[in-house]
Short mmCIF file of C-alpha atoms in Angstrom, two decimals:
data_model
loop_
_atom_site.label_atom_id
_atom_site.label_comp_id
_atom_site.label_asym_id
_atom_site.label_seq_id
_atom_site.Cartn_x
_atom_site.Cartn_y
_atom_site.Cartn_z
CA MET C 335 59.48 137.56 104.17
CA ARG C 336 56.82 136.27 106.92
CA PHE C 337 54.50 135.63 104.35
CA LEU C 338 56.99 133.60 102.23
CA PHE C 339 57.97 131.66 105.65
CA PHE C 340 54.09 131.02 106.24
CA ILE C 341 53.29 129.78 102.73
CA ALA C 342 56.54 127.22 103.46
CA ALA C 343 55.44 125.84 106.79
CA ARG C 344 52.06 125.41 104.97
CA HIS C 345 53.27 123.31 102.26
CA LEU C 346 55.88 121.57 104.92
CA LEU C 347 53.37 121.01 107.78
CA ALA C 348 50.84 119.48 104.74
CA ARG C 349 53.42 116.66 103.68
CA TRP C 350 55.05 116.28 107.15
CA ARG C 351 55.77 112.67 106.68
CA GLN C 352 58.08 114.05 103.64
CA THR C 353 59.45 116.65 105.38
CA VAL C 354 60.18 114.89 108.66
CA MET C 355 62.64 112.01 106.64
CA LEU C 356 64.21 114.88 104.49
CA ILE C 357 65.29 116.49 107.72
CA LEU C 358 66.19 113.23 109.25
CA SER C 359 68.44 112.09 106.23
CA VAL C 360 70.22 115.47 106.27
CA SER C 361 70.74 115.30 110.02
CA VAL C 362 72.17 111.34 109.98
CA GLY C 363 74.62 112.63 107.07
CA VAL C 364 75.69 115.69 109.72
CA ALA C 365 76.34 113.85 112.18
CA ILE C 366 78.35 110.95 110.67
CA LEU C 367 80.44 113.82 109.20
CA THR C 368 80.89 115.73 112.44
CA THR C 369 81.35 112.41 114.69
CA ALA C 370 84.04 111.05 111.84
CA LEU C 371 86.22 114.32 112.33
CA SER C 372 85.98 113.92 115.85
CA LEU C 373 87.22 110.75 116.14
CA THR C 374 89.99 111.80 113.38
CA ASN C 375 91.25 114.71 115.30
CA GLY C 376 90.87 112.72 118.72
CA PHE C 377 93.10 109.85 117.03
CA GLU C 378 95.76 112.59 115.55
CA ALA C 379 95.58 114.66 118.38
CA ASP C 380 96.22 111.39 120.96
CA LEU C 381 99.20 109.50 118.56
CA VAL C 382 100.91 112.98 118.30
CA ASP C 383 100.95 113.64 121.86
CA ARG C 384 102.26 110.54 122.31
CA ILE C 385 104.78 110.34 119.44
CA LEU C 386 106.10 113.96 121.14
CA GLY C 387 106.20 112.52 124.89
CA THR C 388 108.73 109.29 123.09
CA THR C 389 110.54 111.49 120.69
CA PRO C 390 112.74 114.99 120.68
CA HIS C 391 110.58 117.95 119.69
CA VAL C 392 114.06 118.98 118.07
CA ALA C 393 117.06 116.46 118.00
CA VAL C 394 120.63 117.36 117.17
CA THR C 395 122.72 114.18 115.89
CA ASP C 396 125.46 113.58 113.53
CA ALA C 397 124.48 112.14 110.55
CA LEU C 398 127.98 111.09 110.01
CA THR C 399 129.75 109.67 112.81
CA GLY C 400 126.29 108.95 114.65
CA MET C 401 128.58 110.29 117.92
CA VAL C 402 128.13 114.33 119.51
CA LYS C 403 131.37 114.94 121.07
CA ASP C 404 131.43 117.47 123.86
CA TYR C 405 127.53 117.62 124.58
CA PRO C 406 127.60 119.12 128.02
CA ARG C 407 129.15 122.48 126.05
CA LEU C 408 126.59 122.34 123.67
CA GLN C 409 123.98 122.06 126.51
CA GLU C 410 124.65 124.90 127.90
CA GLU C 411 125.08 126.72 124.36
CA ILE C 412 121.49 125.48 123.37
CA LYS C 413 119.71 125.98 126.91
CA PRO C 414 119.32 129.95 127.02
CA GLN C 415 117.64 129.64 123.04
CA PRO C 416 113.90 131.04 122.87
CA HIS C 417 111.16 128.32 123.44
CA VAL C 418 113.95 125.88 124.66
CA LYS C 419 113.02 123.92 128.40
CA ASN C 420 115.46 121.24 128.66
CA VAL C 421 118.28 119.83 126.89
CA LEU C 422 119.10 116.14 127.66
CA PRO C 423 121.66 113.82 125.97
CA PHE C 424 120.62 110.32 124.91
CA ILE C 425 122.00 107.43 123.30
CA ASN C 426 120.00 105.19 120.51
CA GLY C 427 121.26 101.81 119.78
CA GLN C 428 120.40 98.33 118.30
CA ALA C 429 120.94 95.01 120.23
CA LEU C 430 119.52 91.75 121.00
CA LEU C 431 117.68 91.23 124.89
CA THR C 432 117.71 87.58 126.15
CA ARG C 433 116.10 85.97 128.88
CA SER C 434 115.77 82.06 129.48
CA GLY C 435 115.50 81.09 125.75
CA PHE C 436 113.37 83.84 124.70
CA SER C 437 114.76 86.82 122.80
CA SER C 438 113.93 90.01 120.91
CA GLY C 439 115.60 92.79 118.94
CA VAL C 440 115.73 96.10 120.68
CA LEU C 441 116.32 99.64 120.55
CA VAL C 442 118.19 101.09 123.36
CA ARG C 443 118.04 104.45 124.84
CA GLY C 444 120.72 105.55 126.77
CA ILE C 445 119.12 108.55 129.34
CA ASP C 446 120.71 110.46 132.31
CA PRO C 447 118.03 109.73 135.44
CA ALA C 448 119.22 112.68 137.07
CA GLN C 449 118.10 114.75 134.02
CA GLU C 450 115.45 113.12 133.25
CA LYS C 451 113.28 113.12 136.61
CA ASP C 452 112.37 116.70 135.82
CA ASN C 453 111.18 115.53 132.51
CA PRO C 454 107.52 115.35 132.77
CA ASP C 455 107.01 113.87 129.39
CA TRP C 456 109.10 110.84 130.61
CA THR C 457 108.12 110.32 134.29
CA LYS C 458 104.29 110.51 132.86
CA TYR C 459 104.82 106.95 131.01
CA VAL C 460 106.77 105.28 134.04
CA LEU C 461 104.71 102.46 135.26
CA LYS C 462 106.99 101.88 138.23
CA GLY C 463 110.45 101.54 139.11
CA ASP C 464 113.46 103.33 137.79
CA LEU C 465 116.80 102.60 136.82
CA ALA C 466 119.25 102.72 139.63
CA PRO C 467 121.31 99.19 139.83
CA ARG C 468 120.69 96.62 141.93
CA GLY C 469 123.51 95.36 143.32
CA ASN C 470 126.91 94.73 140.55
CA LEU C 471 124.19 94.44 137.52
CA PRO C 472 122.97 98.35 135.91
CA GLY C 473 119.18 98.52 135.55
CA ILE C 474 116.96 98.38 132.22
CA MET C 475 113.75 99.66 131.76
CA LEU C 476 111.21 97.31 129.80
CA GLY C 477 108.11 98.79 127.35
CA SER C 478 104.79 97.09 128.87
CA GLU C 479 104.77 94.71 125.77
CA LEU C 480 108.25 93.65 125.41
CA ALA C 481 108.15 92.70 128.87
CA LYS C 482 105.05 90.71 128.28
CA LYS C 483 107.01 89.18 124.86
CA LEU C 484 109.99 88.05 126.93
CA GLY C 485 108.11 86.91 129.92
CA ALA C 486 110.09 89.53 132.37
CA LYS C 487 109.08 91.07 135.65
CA SER C 488 111.20 93.59 137.89
CA GLY C 489 114.09 91.75 139.65
CA ASP C 490 114.39 89.09 136.27
CA ARG C 491 117.89 89.30 134.87
CA LEU C 492 118.58 89.63 131.23
CA LEU C 493 121.33 89.50 128.76
CA LEU C 494 122.54 92.35 126.45
CA VAL C 495 124.07 91.65 123.15
CA SER C 496 124.87 94.80 121.16
CA GLY C 497 126.76 94.75 117.44
CA LEU C 498 129.92 95.08 118.88
CA ALA C 499 129.38 91.68 120.27
CA SER C 500 129.66 92.70 123.80
CA LYS C 501 127.63 91.14 126.71
CA GLN C 502 125.98 92.96 128.92
CA PRO C 503 124.28 91.40 132.13
CA VAL C 504 121.27 93.79 133.13
CA VAL C 505 118.31 93.14 135.78
CA VAL C 506 114.62 94.80 135.16
CA THR C 507 114.48 97.58 137.64
CA GLY C 508 111.04 99.06 135.55
CA LEU C 509 108.65 99.52 133.34
CA TYR C 510 107.09 101.98 131.56
CA GLN C 511 104.14 102.41 128.82
CA ALA C 512 103.48 105.04 126.06
CA GLY C 513 100.23 103.59 124.50
CA LEU C 514 102.39 103.50 121.24
CA TYR C 515 102.70 99.41 120.42
CA GLU C 516 105.33 99.60 118.41
CA TYR C 517 107.64 101.68 121.23
CA ASP C 518 106.07 99.34 123.90
CA ALA C 519 107.23 96.43 122.36
CA HIS C 520 110.77 97.36 120.73
CA VAL C 521 112.40 100.09 123.34
CA ALA C 522 114.49 99.72 126.58
CA TYR C 523 116.05 102.34 128.73
CA LEU C 524 119.48 102.26 130.25
CA ASP C 525 121.12 104.96 132.40
CA LEU C 526 123.44 106.79 130.05
CA ARG C 527 126.80 105.74 131.47
CA VAL C 528 126.15 102.04 131.02
CA ALA C 529 124.68 102.60 127.34
CA GLN C 530 128.05 104.19 126.56
CA GLN C 531 129.76 101.49 127.74
CA VAL C 532 127.47 98.84 125.64
CA PHE C 533 128.13 100.63 122.33
CA GLY C 534 131.66 101.83 123.10
CA LEU C 535 130.74 105.83 122.75
CA GLY C 536 133.49 106.62 125.62
CA ASP C 537 131.94 110.18 126.36
CA SER C 538 130.42 110.63 123.54
CA VAL C 539 126.29 110.61 123.15
CA THR C 540 124.41 109.54 120.08
CA GLY C 541 122.89 113.27 120.43
CA LEU C 542 120.51 116.19 122.15
CA SER C 543 117.14 115.63 122.58
CA ILE C 544 115.37 119.44 123.06
CA ARG C 545 112.07 119.66 124.63
CA LEU C 546 110.26 123.16 123.77
CA ASP C 547 107.36 124.87 125.89
CA ASP C 548 105.74 125.26 121.95
CA VAL C 549 105.90 122.16 119.82
CA PHE C 550 104.74 124.05 117.01
CA ALA C 551 107.98 126.21 117.33
CA ALA C 552 110.05 123.58 116.57
CA PRO C 553 110.72 124.03 112.98
CA GLU C 554 111.91 127.52 113.77
CA VAL C 555 113.68 126.36 116.44
CA ALA C 556 115.37 123.79 114.64
CA SER C 557 116.11 126.45 111.72
CA GLU C 558 118.01 129.22 113.82
CA LEU C 559 120.31 126.17 115.70
CA GLN C 560 121.33 124.55 112.26
CA ARG C 561 123.09 128.26 112.06
CA THR C 562 125.53 128.05 114.98
CA VAL C 563 125.31 123.88 115.88
CA PRO C 564 128.03 122.15 113.73
CA TYR C 565 125.48 118.90 113.59
CA SER C 566 122.15 118.19 112.42
CA VAL C 567 119.38 119.85 113.48
CA ARG C 568 115.53 118.21 112.73
CA SER C 569 112.58 118.98 114.21
CA TRP C 570 109.72 116.59 115.26
CA THR C 571 107.53 117.57 112.32
CA VAL C 572 110.50 116.55 109.39
CA ASN C 573 111.05 113.49 111.30
CA ASN C 574 107.28 112.67 111.08
CA SER C 575 106.30 114.49 108.08
CA SER C 576 105.07 111.07 106.42
CA LEU C 577 102.90 110.46 109.14
CA LEU C 578 101.52 113.86 109.64
CA GLY C 579 100.96 114.08 105.90
CA ALA C 580 98.95 110.48 106.12
CA LEU C 581 96.78 112.20 108.76
CA ALA C 582 96.39 115.18 107.11
CA LEU C 583 95.18 113.37 103.96
CA GLU C 584 92.83 110.81 105.75
CA LYS C 585 91.08 113.71 107.45
CA ARG C 586 90.29 115.20 103.75
CA VAL C 587 89.09 112.12 102.49
CA ILE C 588 86.67 111.14 105.65
CA PHE C 589 84.96 114.62 104.88
CA LEU C 590 84.62 114.52 101.09
CA VAL C 591 83.53 110.86 101.28
CA THR C 592 81.04 111.63 104.03
CA MET C 593 79.95 115.01 102.67
CA PHE C 594 78.47 112.37 99.54
CA ILE C 595 75.87 111.25 102.11
CA ILE C 596 74.90 114.58 102.86
CA ILE C 597 74.90 115.76 99.10
CA VAL C 598 72.84 112.50 98.41
CA ALA C 599 70.36 113.51 101.18
CA THR C 600 69.65 116.96 99.54
CA MET C 601 69.14 115.30 96.73
CA GLY C 602 65.89 114.02 98.38
CA ILE C 603 64.62 117.95 98.81
CA ALA C 604 65.49 118.55 95.22
CA ASN C 605 63.73 115.59 94.07
CA THR C 606 60.09 116.69 96.44
CA LEU C 607 60.46 120.24 95.91
CA ALA C 608 60.81 119.71 92.30
CA MET C 609 57.52 117.45 92.58
CA TRP C 610 56.07 120.19 94.92
CA VAL C 611 56.20 122.88 91.87
CA LEU C 612 54.50 120.06 89.77
CA GLU C 613 51.55 119.45 92.21
CA GLN C 614 50.90 122.77 92.91
CA SER C 615 51.66 124.48 89.88
CA ARG C 616 47.44 125.68 89.84
CA GLU C 617 47.86 127.08 93.51
CA ILE C 618 51.34 128.86 92.49
CA ALA C 619 49.57 130.30 89.37
CA ILE C 620 46.67 131.70 91.61
CA LEU C 621 49.57 133.22 93.74
CA ARG C 622 51.45 134.66 90.65
CA ALA C 623 47.60 135.92 89.32
CA LEU C 624 47.14 137.90 92.50
CA GLY C 625 49.82 139.80 92.02
CA SER C 626 53.41 137.70 93.55
CA SER C 627 55.99 137.89 91.05
CA GLY C 628 57.92 134.44 89.99
CA VAL C 629 60.81 135.87 91.66
CA THR C 630 58.76 135.47 95.05
CA MET C 631 57.67 131.81 93.68
CA GLY C 632 61.13 131.12 93.49
CA ARG C 633 62.09 132.51 96.96
CA MET C 634 58.99 130.05 98.88
CA VAL C 635 60.82 127.24 97.26
CA VAL C 636 63.99 128.32 98.35
CA MET C 637 62.62 129.13 101.74
CA GLU C 638 61.32 125.32 102.00
CA GLY C 639 64.79 124.33 101.42
CA ALA C 640 66.04 126.49 103.72
CA VAL C 641 63.75 125.23 106.79
CA VAL C 642 64.53 121.62 105.80
CA GLY C 643 68.48 121.99 105.71
CA VAL C 644 68.53 124.39 108.88
CA LEU C 645 66.33 121.86 110.76
CA GLY C 646 68.39 118.91 109.31
CA VAL C 647 71.76 120.10 110.03
CA ALA C 648 70.88 121.21 113.80
CA LEU C 649 69.33 118.36 114.46
CA GLY C 650 72.46 116.36 113.22
CA LEU C 651 74.88 118.83 115.15
CA ALA C 652 73.02 118.11 117.96
CA ALA C 653 73.42 114.22 117.40
CA GLY C 654 76.88 114.25 116.39
CA VAL C 655 77.72 115.98 119.84
CA GLY C 656 75.92 113.51 121.58
CA LEU C 657 78.06 110.39 119.85
CA SER C 658 81.20 112.35 120.19
CA LEU C 659 80.61 112.63 124.02
CA ALA C 660 79.33 109.20 124.33
CA LEU C 661 82.49 107.53 122.41
CA GLY C 662 84.31 110.15 124.46
CA SER C 663 83.04 108.80 127.98
CA PHE C 664 83.53 105.18 126.39
CA PRO C 665 86.16 105.06 124.10
CA LEU C 666 86.38 102.28 121.98
CA ALA C 667 89.14 99.33 122.52
CA LEU C 668 91.59 98.98 119.27
CA PRO C 669 93.98 96.13 118.75
CA SER C 670 97.29 98.29 119.49
CA ASP C 671 99.37 96.42 117.22
CA VAL C 672 97.63 97.90 114.28
CA TYR C 673 96.80 101.01 115.25
CA TYR C 674 99.74 101.92 117.46
CA ILE C 675 97.10 103.17 120.19
CA ASP C 676 94.91 101.12 122.31
CA ARG C 677 91.66 102.92 122.59
CA LEU C 678 89.77 105.25 120.08
CA PRO C 679 90.31 109.22 121.67
CA VAL C 680 87.59 111.83 120.55
CA ARG C 681 88.34 115.49 120.45
CA MET C 682 85.57 117.97 118.97
CA GLU C 683 87.05 120.84 117.29
CA PRO C 684 84.39 123.86 117.13
CA LEU C 685 85.74 124.78 113.62
CA ASP C 686 85.28 121.33 112.40
CA PHE C 687 81.63 121.70 113.30
CA ALA C 688 81.05 124.84 111.83
CA LEU C 689 82.69 124.32 108.29
CA THR C 690 80.25 120.91 108.63
CA ALA C 691 77.20 122.81 109.21
CA VAL C 692 77.89 125.62 106.29
CA ALA C 693 79.03 123.05 103.86
CA ALA C 694 75.38 121.03 104.70
CA LEU C 695 73.27 124.52 104.37
CA GLY C 696 74.85 125.21 101.24
CA VAL C 697 74.46 121.87 99.51
CA ALA C 698 71.03 122.14 100.76
CA LEU C 699 70.44 125.43 99.20
CA MET C 700 71.88 124.63 95.79
CA ALA C 701 69.68 121.88 95.35
CA CYS C 702 66.69 124.33 95.79
CA LEU C 703 67.56 125.91 92.68
CA LEU C 704 66.69 124.14 90.26
CA PRO C 705 62.76 123.43 91.66
CA ALA C 706 62.91 127.29 92.48
CA ARG C 707 63.96 128.08 88.58
CA ARG C 708 60.92 125.78 87.36
CA ALA C 709 58.96 127.80 89.95
CA ILE C 710 59.87 131.45 88.27
CA LYS C 711 59.31 130.27 84.69
CA LEU C 712 55.73 129.12 85.46
CA ASP C 713 53.46 130.31 83.32
CA PRO C 714 50.60 131.28 85.40
CA ILE C 715 47.90 131.55 82.38
CA GLU C 716 48.90 128.78 80.58
CA VAL C 717 48.47 126.86 83.90
CA ILE C 718 45.07 128.37 84.32
CA ARG C 719 43.82 128.11 80.79
CA ARG C 720 44.96 124.14 81.07
CA ALA C 721 42.97 124.21 84.30
#
């Protein structure tokens, strides 16, 4: 083995310019792939985190009437269930919000401020203010983008018009920012009791929002609750299945497309080794005449490809980690109305780096098979006779 490595290193150093170019071509492909996967992971993780911060992990609703009655009793029944952190009532309703000639359709979410104050998924997005009334007017909390659209600020009076043609004057008492453009531009929060009056729900609510200590236990919890609760129970994975499927498909496509870059780079290894076998056929013939077998010559060719592959992958992984860290420290700004989030986060997954390294090395070794086969089948007697 040491003899094969010595000969392989000698050949690579003799053509060091070609060797450097081959190593760089492999490393560029690996660096691009690892960086792309880190960006994709970051985008997916950040988007899912923001979605989970603004939507229930498990939602209990009535698909027929749109109302959940006697919800305090239902809350007490659900709270003892495994993984359940809290159970919070909510109201969803469409309305029109107007101010001085400006108007915007909004999704009004009614919440109980007393119960939500202990919910970190809610409080971390509140920029300022609360839902406490100001004088005789109930307070409303606007998304940051919605406030910009209406030109509203804290203390401004707005008019809320519901589908029941009821008009409710409100005053802006707070702002929040979830980081999802669609959410920040179209959602406003009201006190639960005010929302019940606006939408004519009486003592009912639209549903119950169940927060869990493990978000990935949501399908299991939803399945268990569906057996005992006389309402529709859906987990966040079901409500966002299309988005999650699209993100998974995007990651697979990025991996496959970027792998083609590595495959093209490794084709250079195959071409270089094939040319070397052709150019150094006399040297190979002499080694064969001195007792080396054809298989040994084939192993030597594979050794050269392996050295190039290992060095290229190592350099590419280092570059990929460096690029990912740089992008994480200085995130790229994104148009939030297009990509839902306002920056491009980075999340490095060791498994992705390991799979990239294994795939790149595997492709590099496969590229050596044809040149190695030529070296094995080389007839030393014929080569020496012609020489």
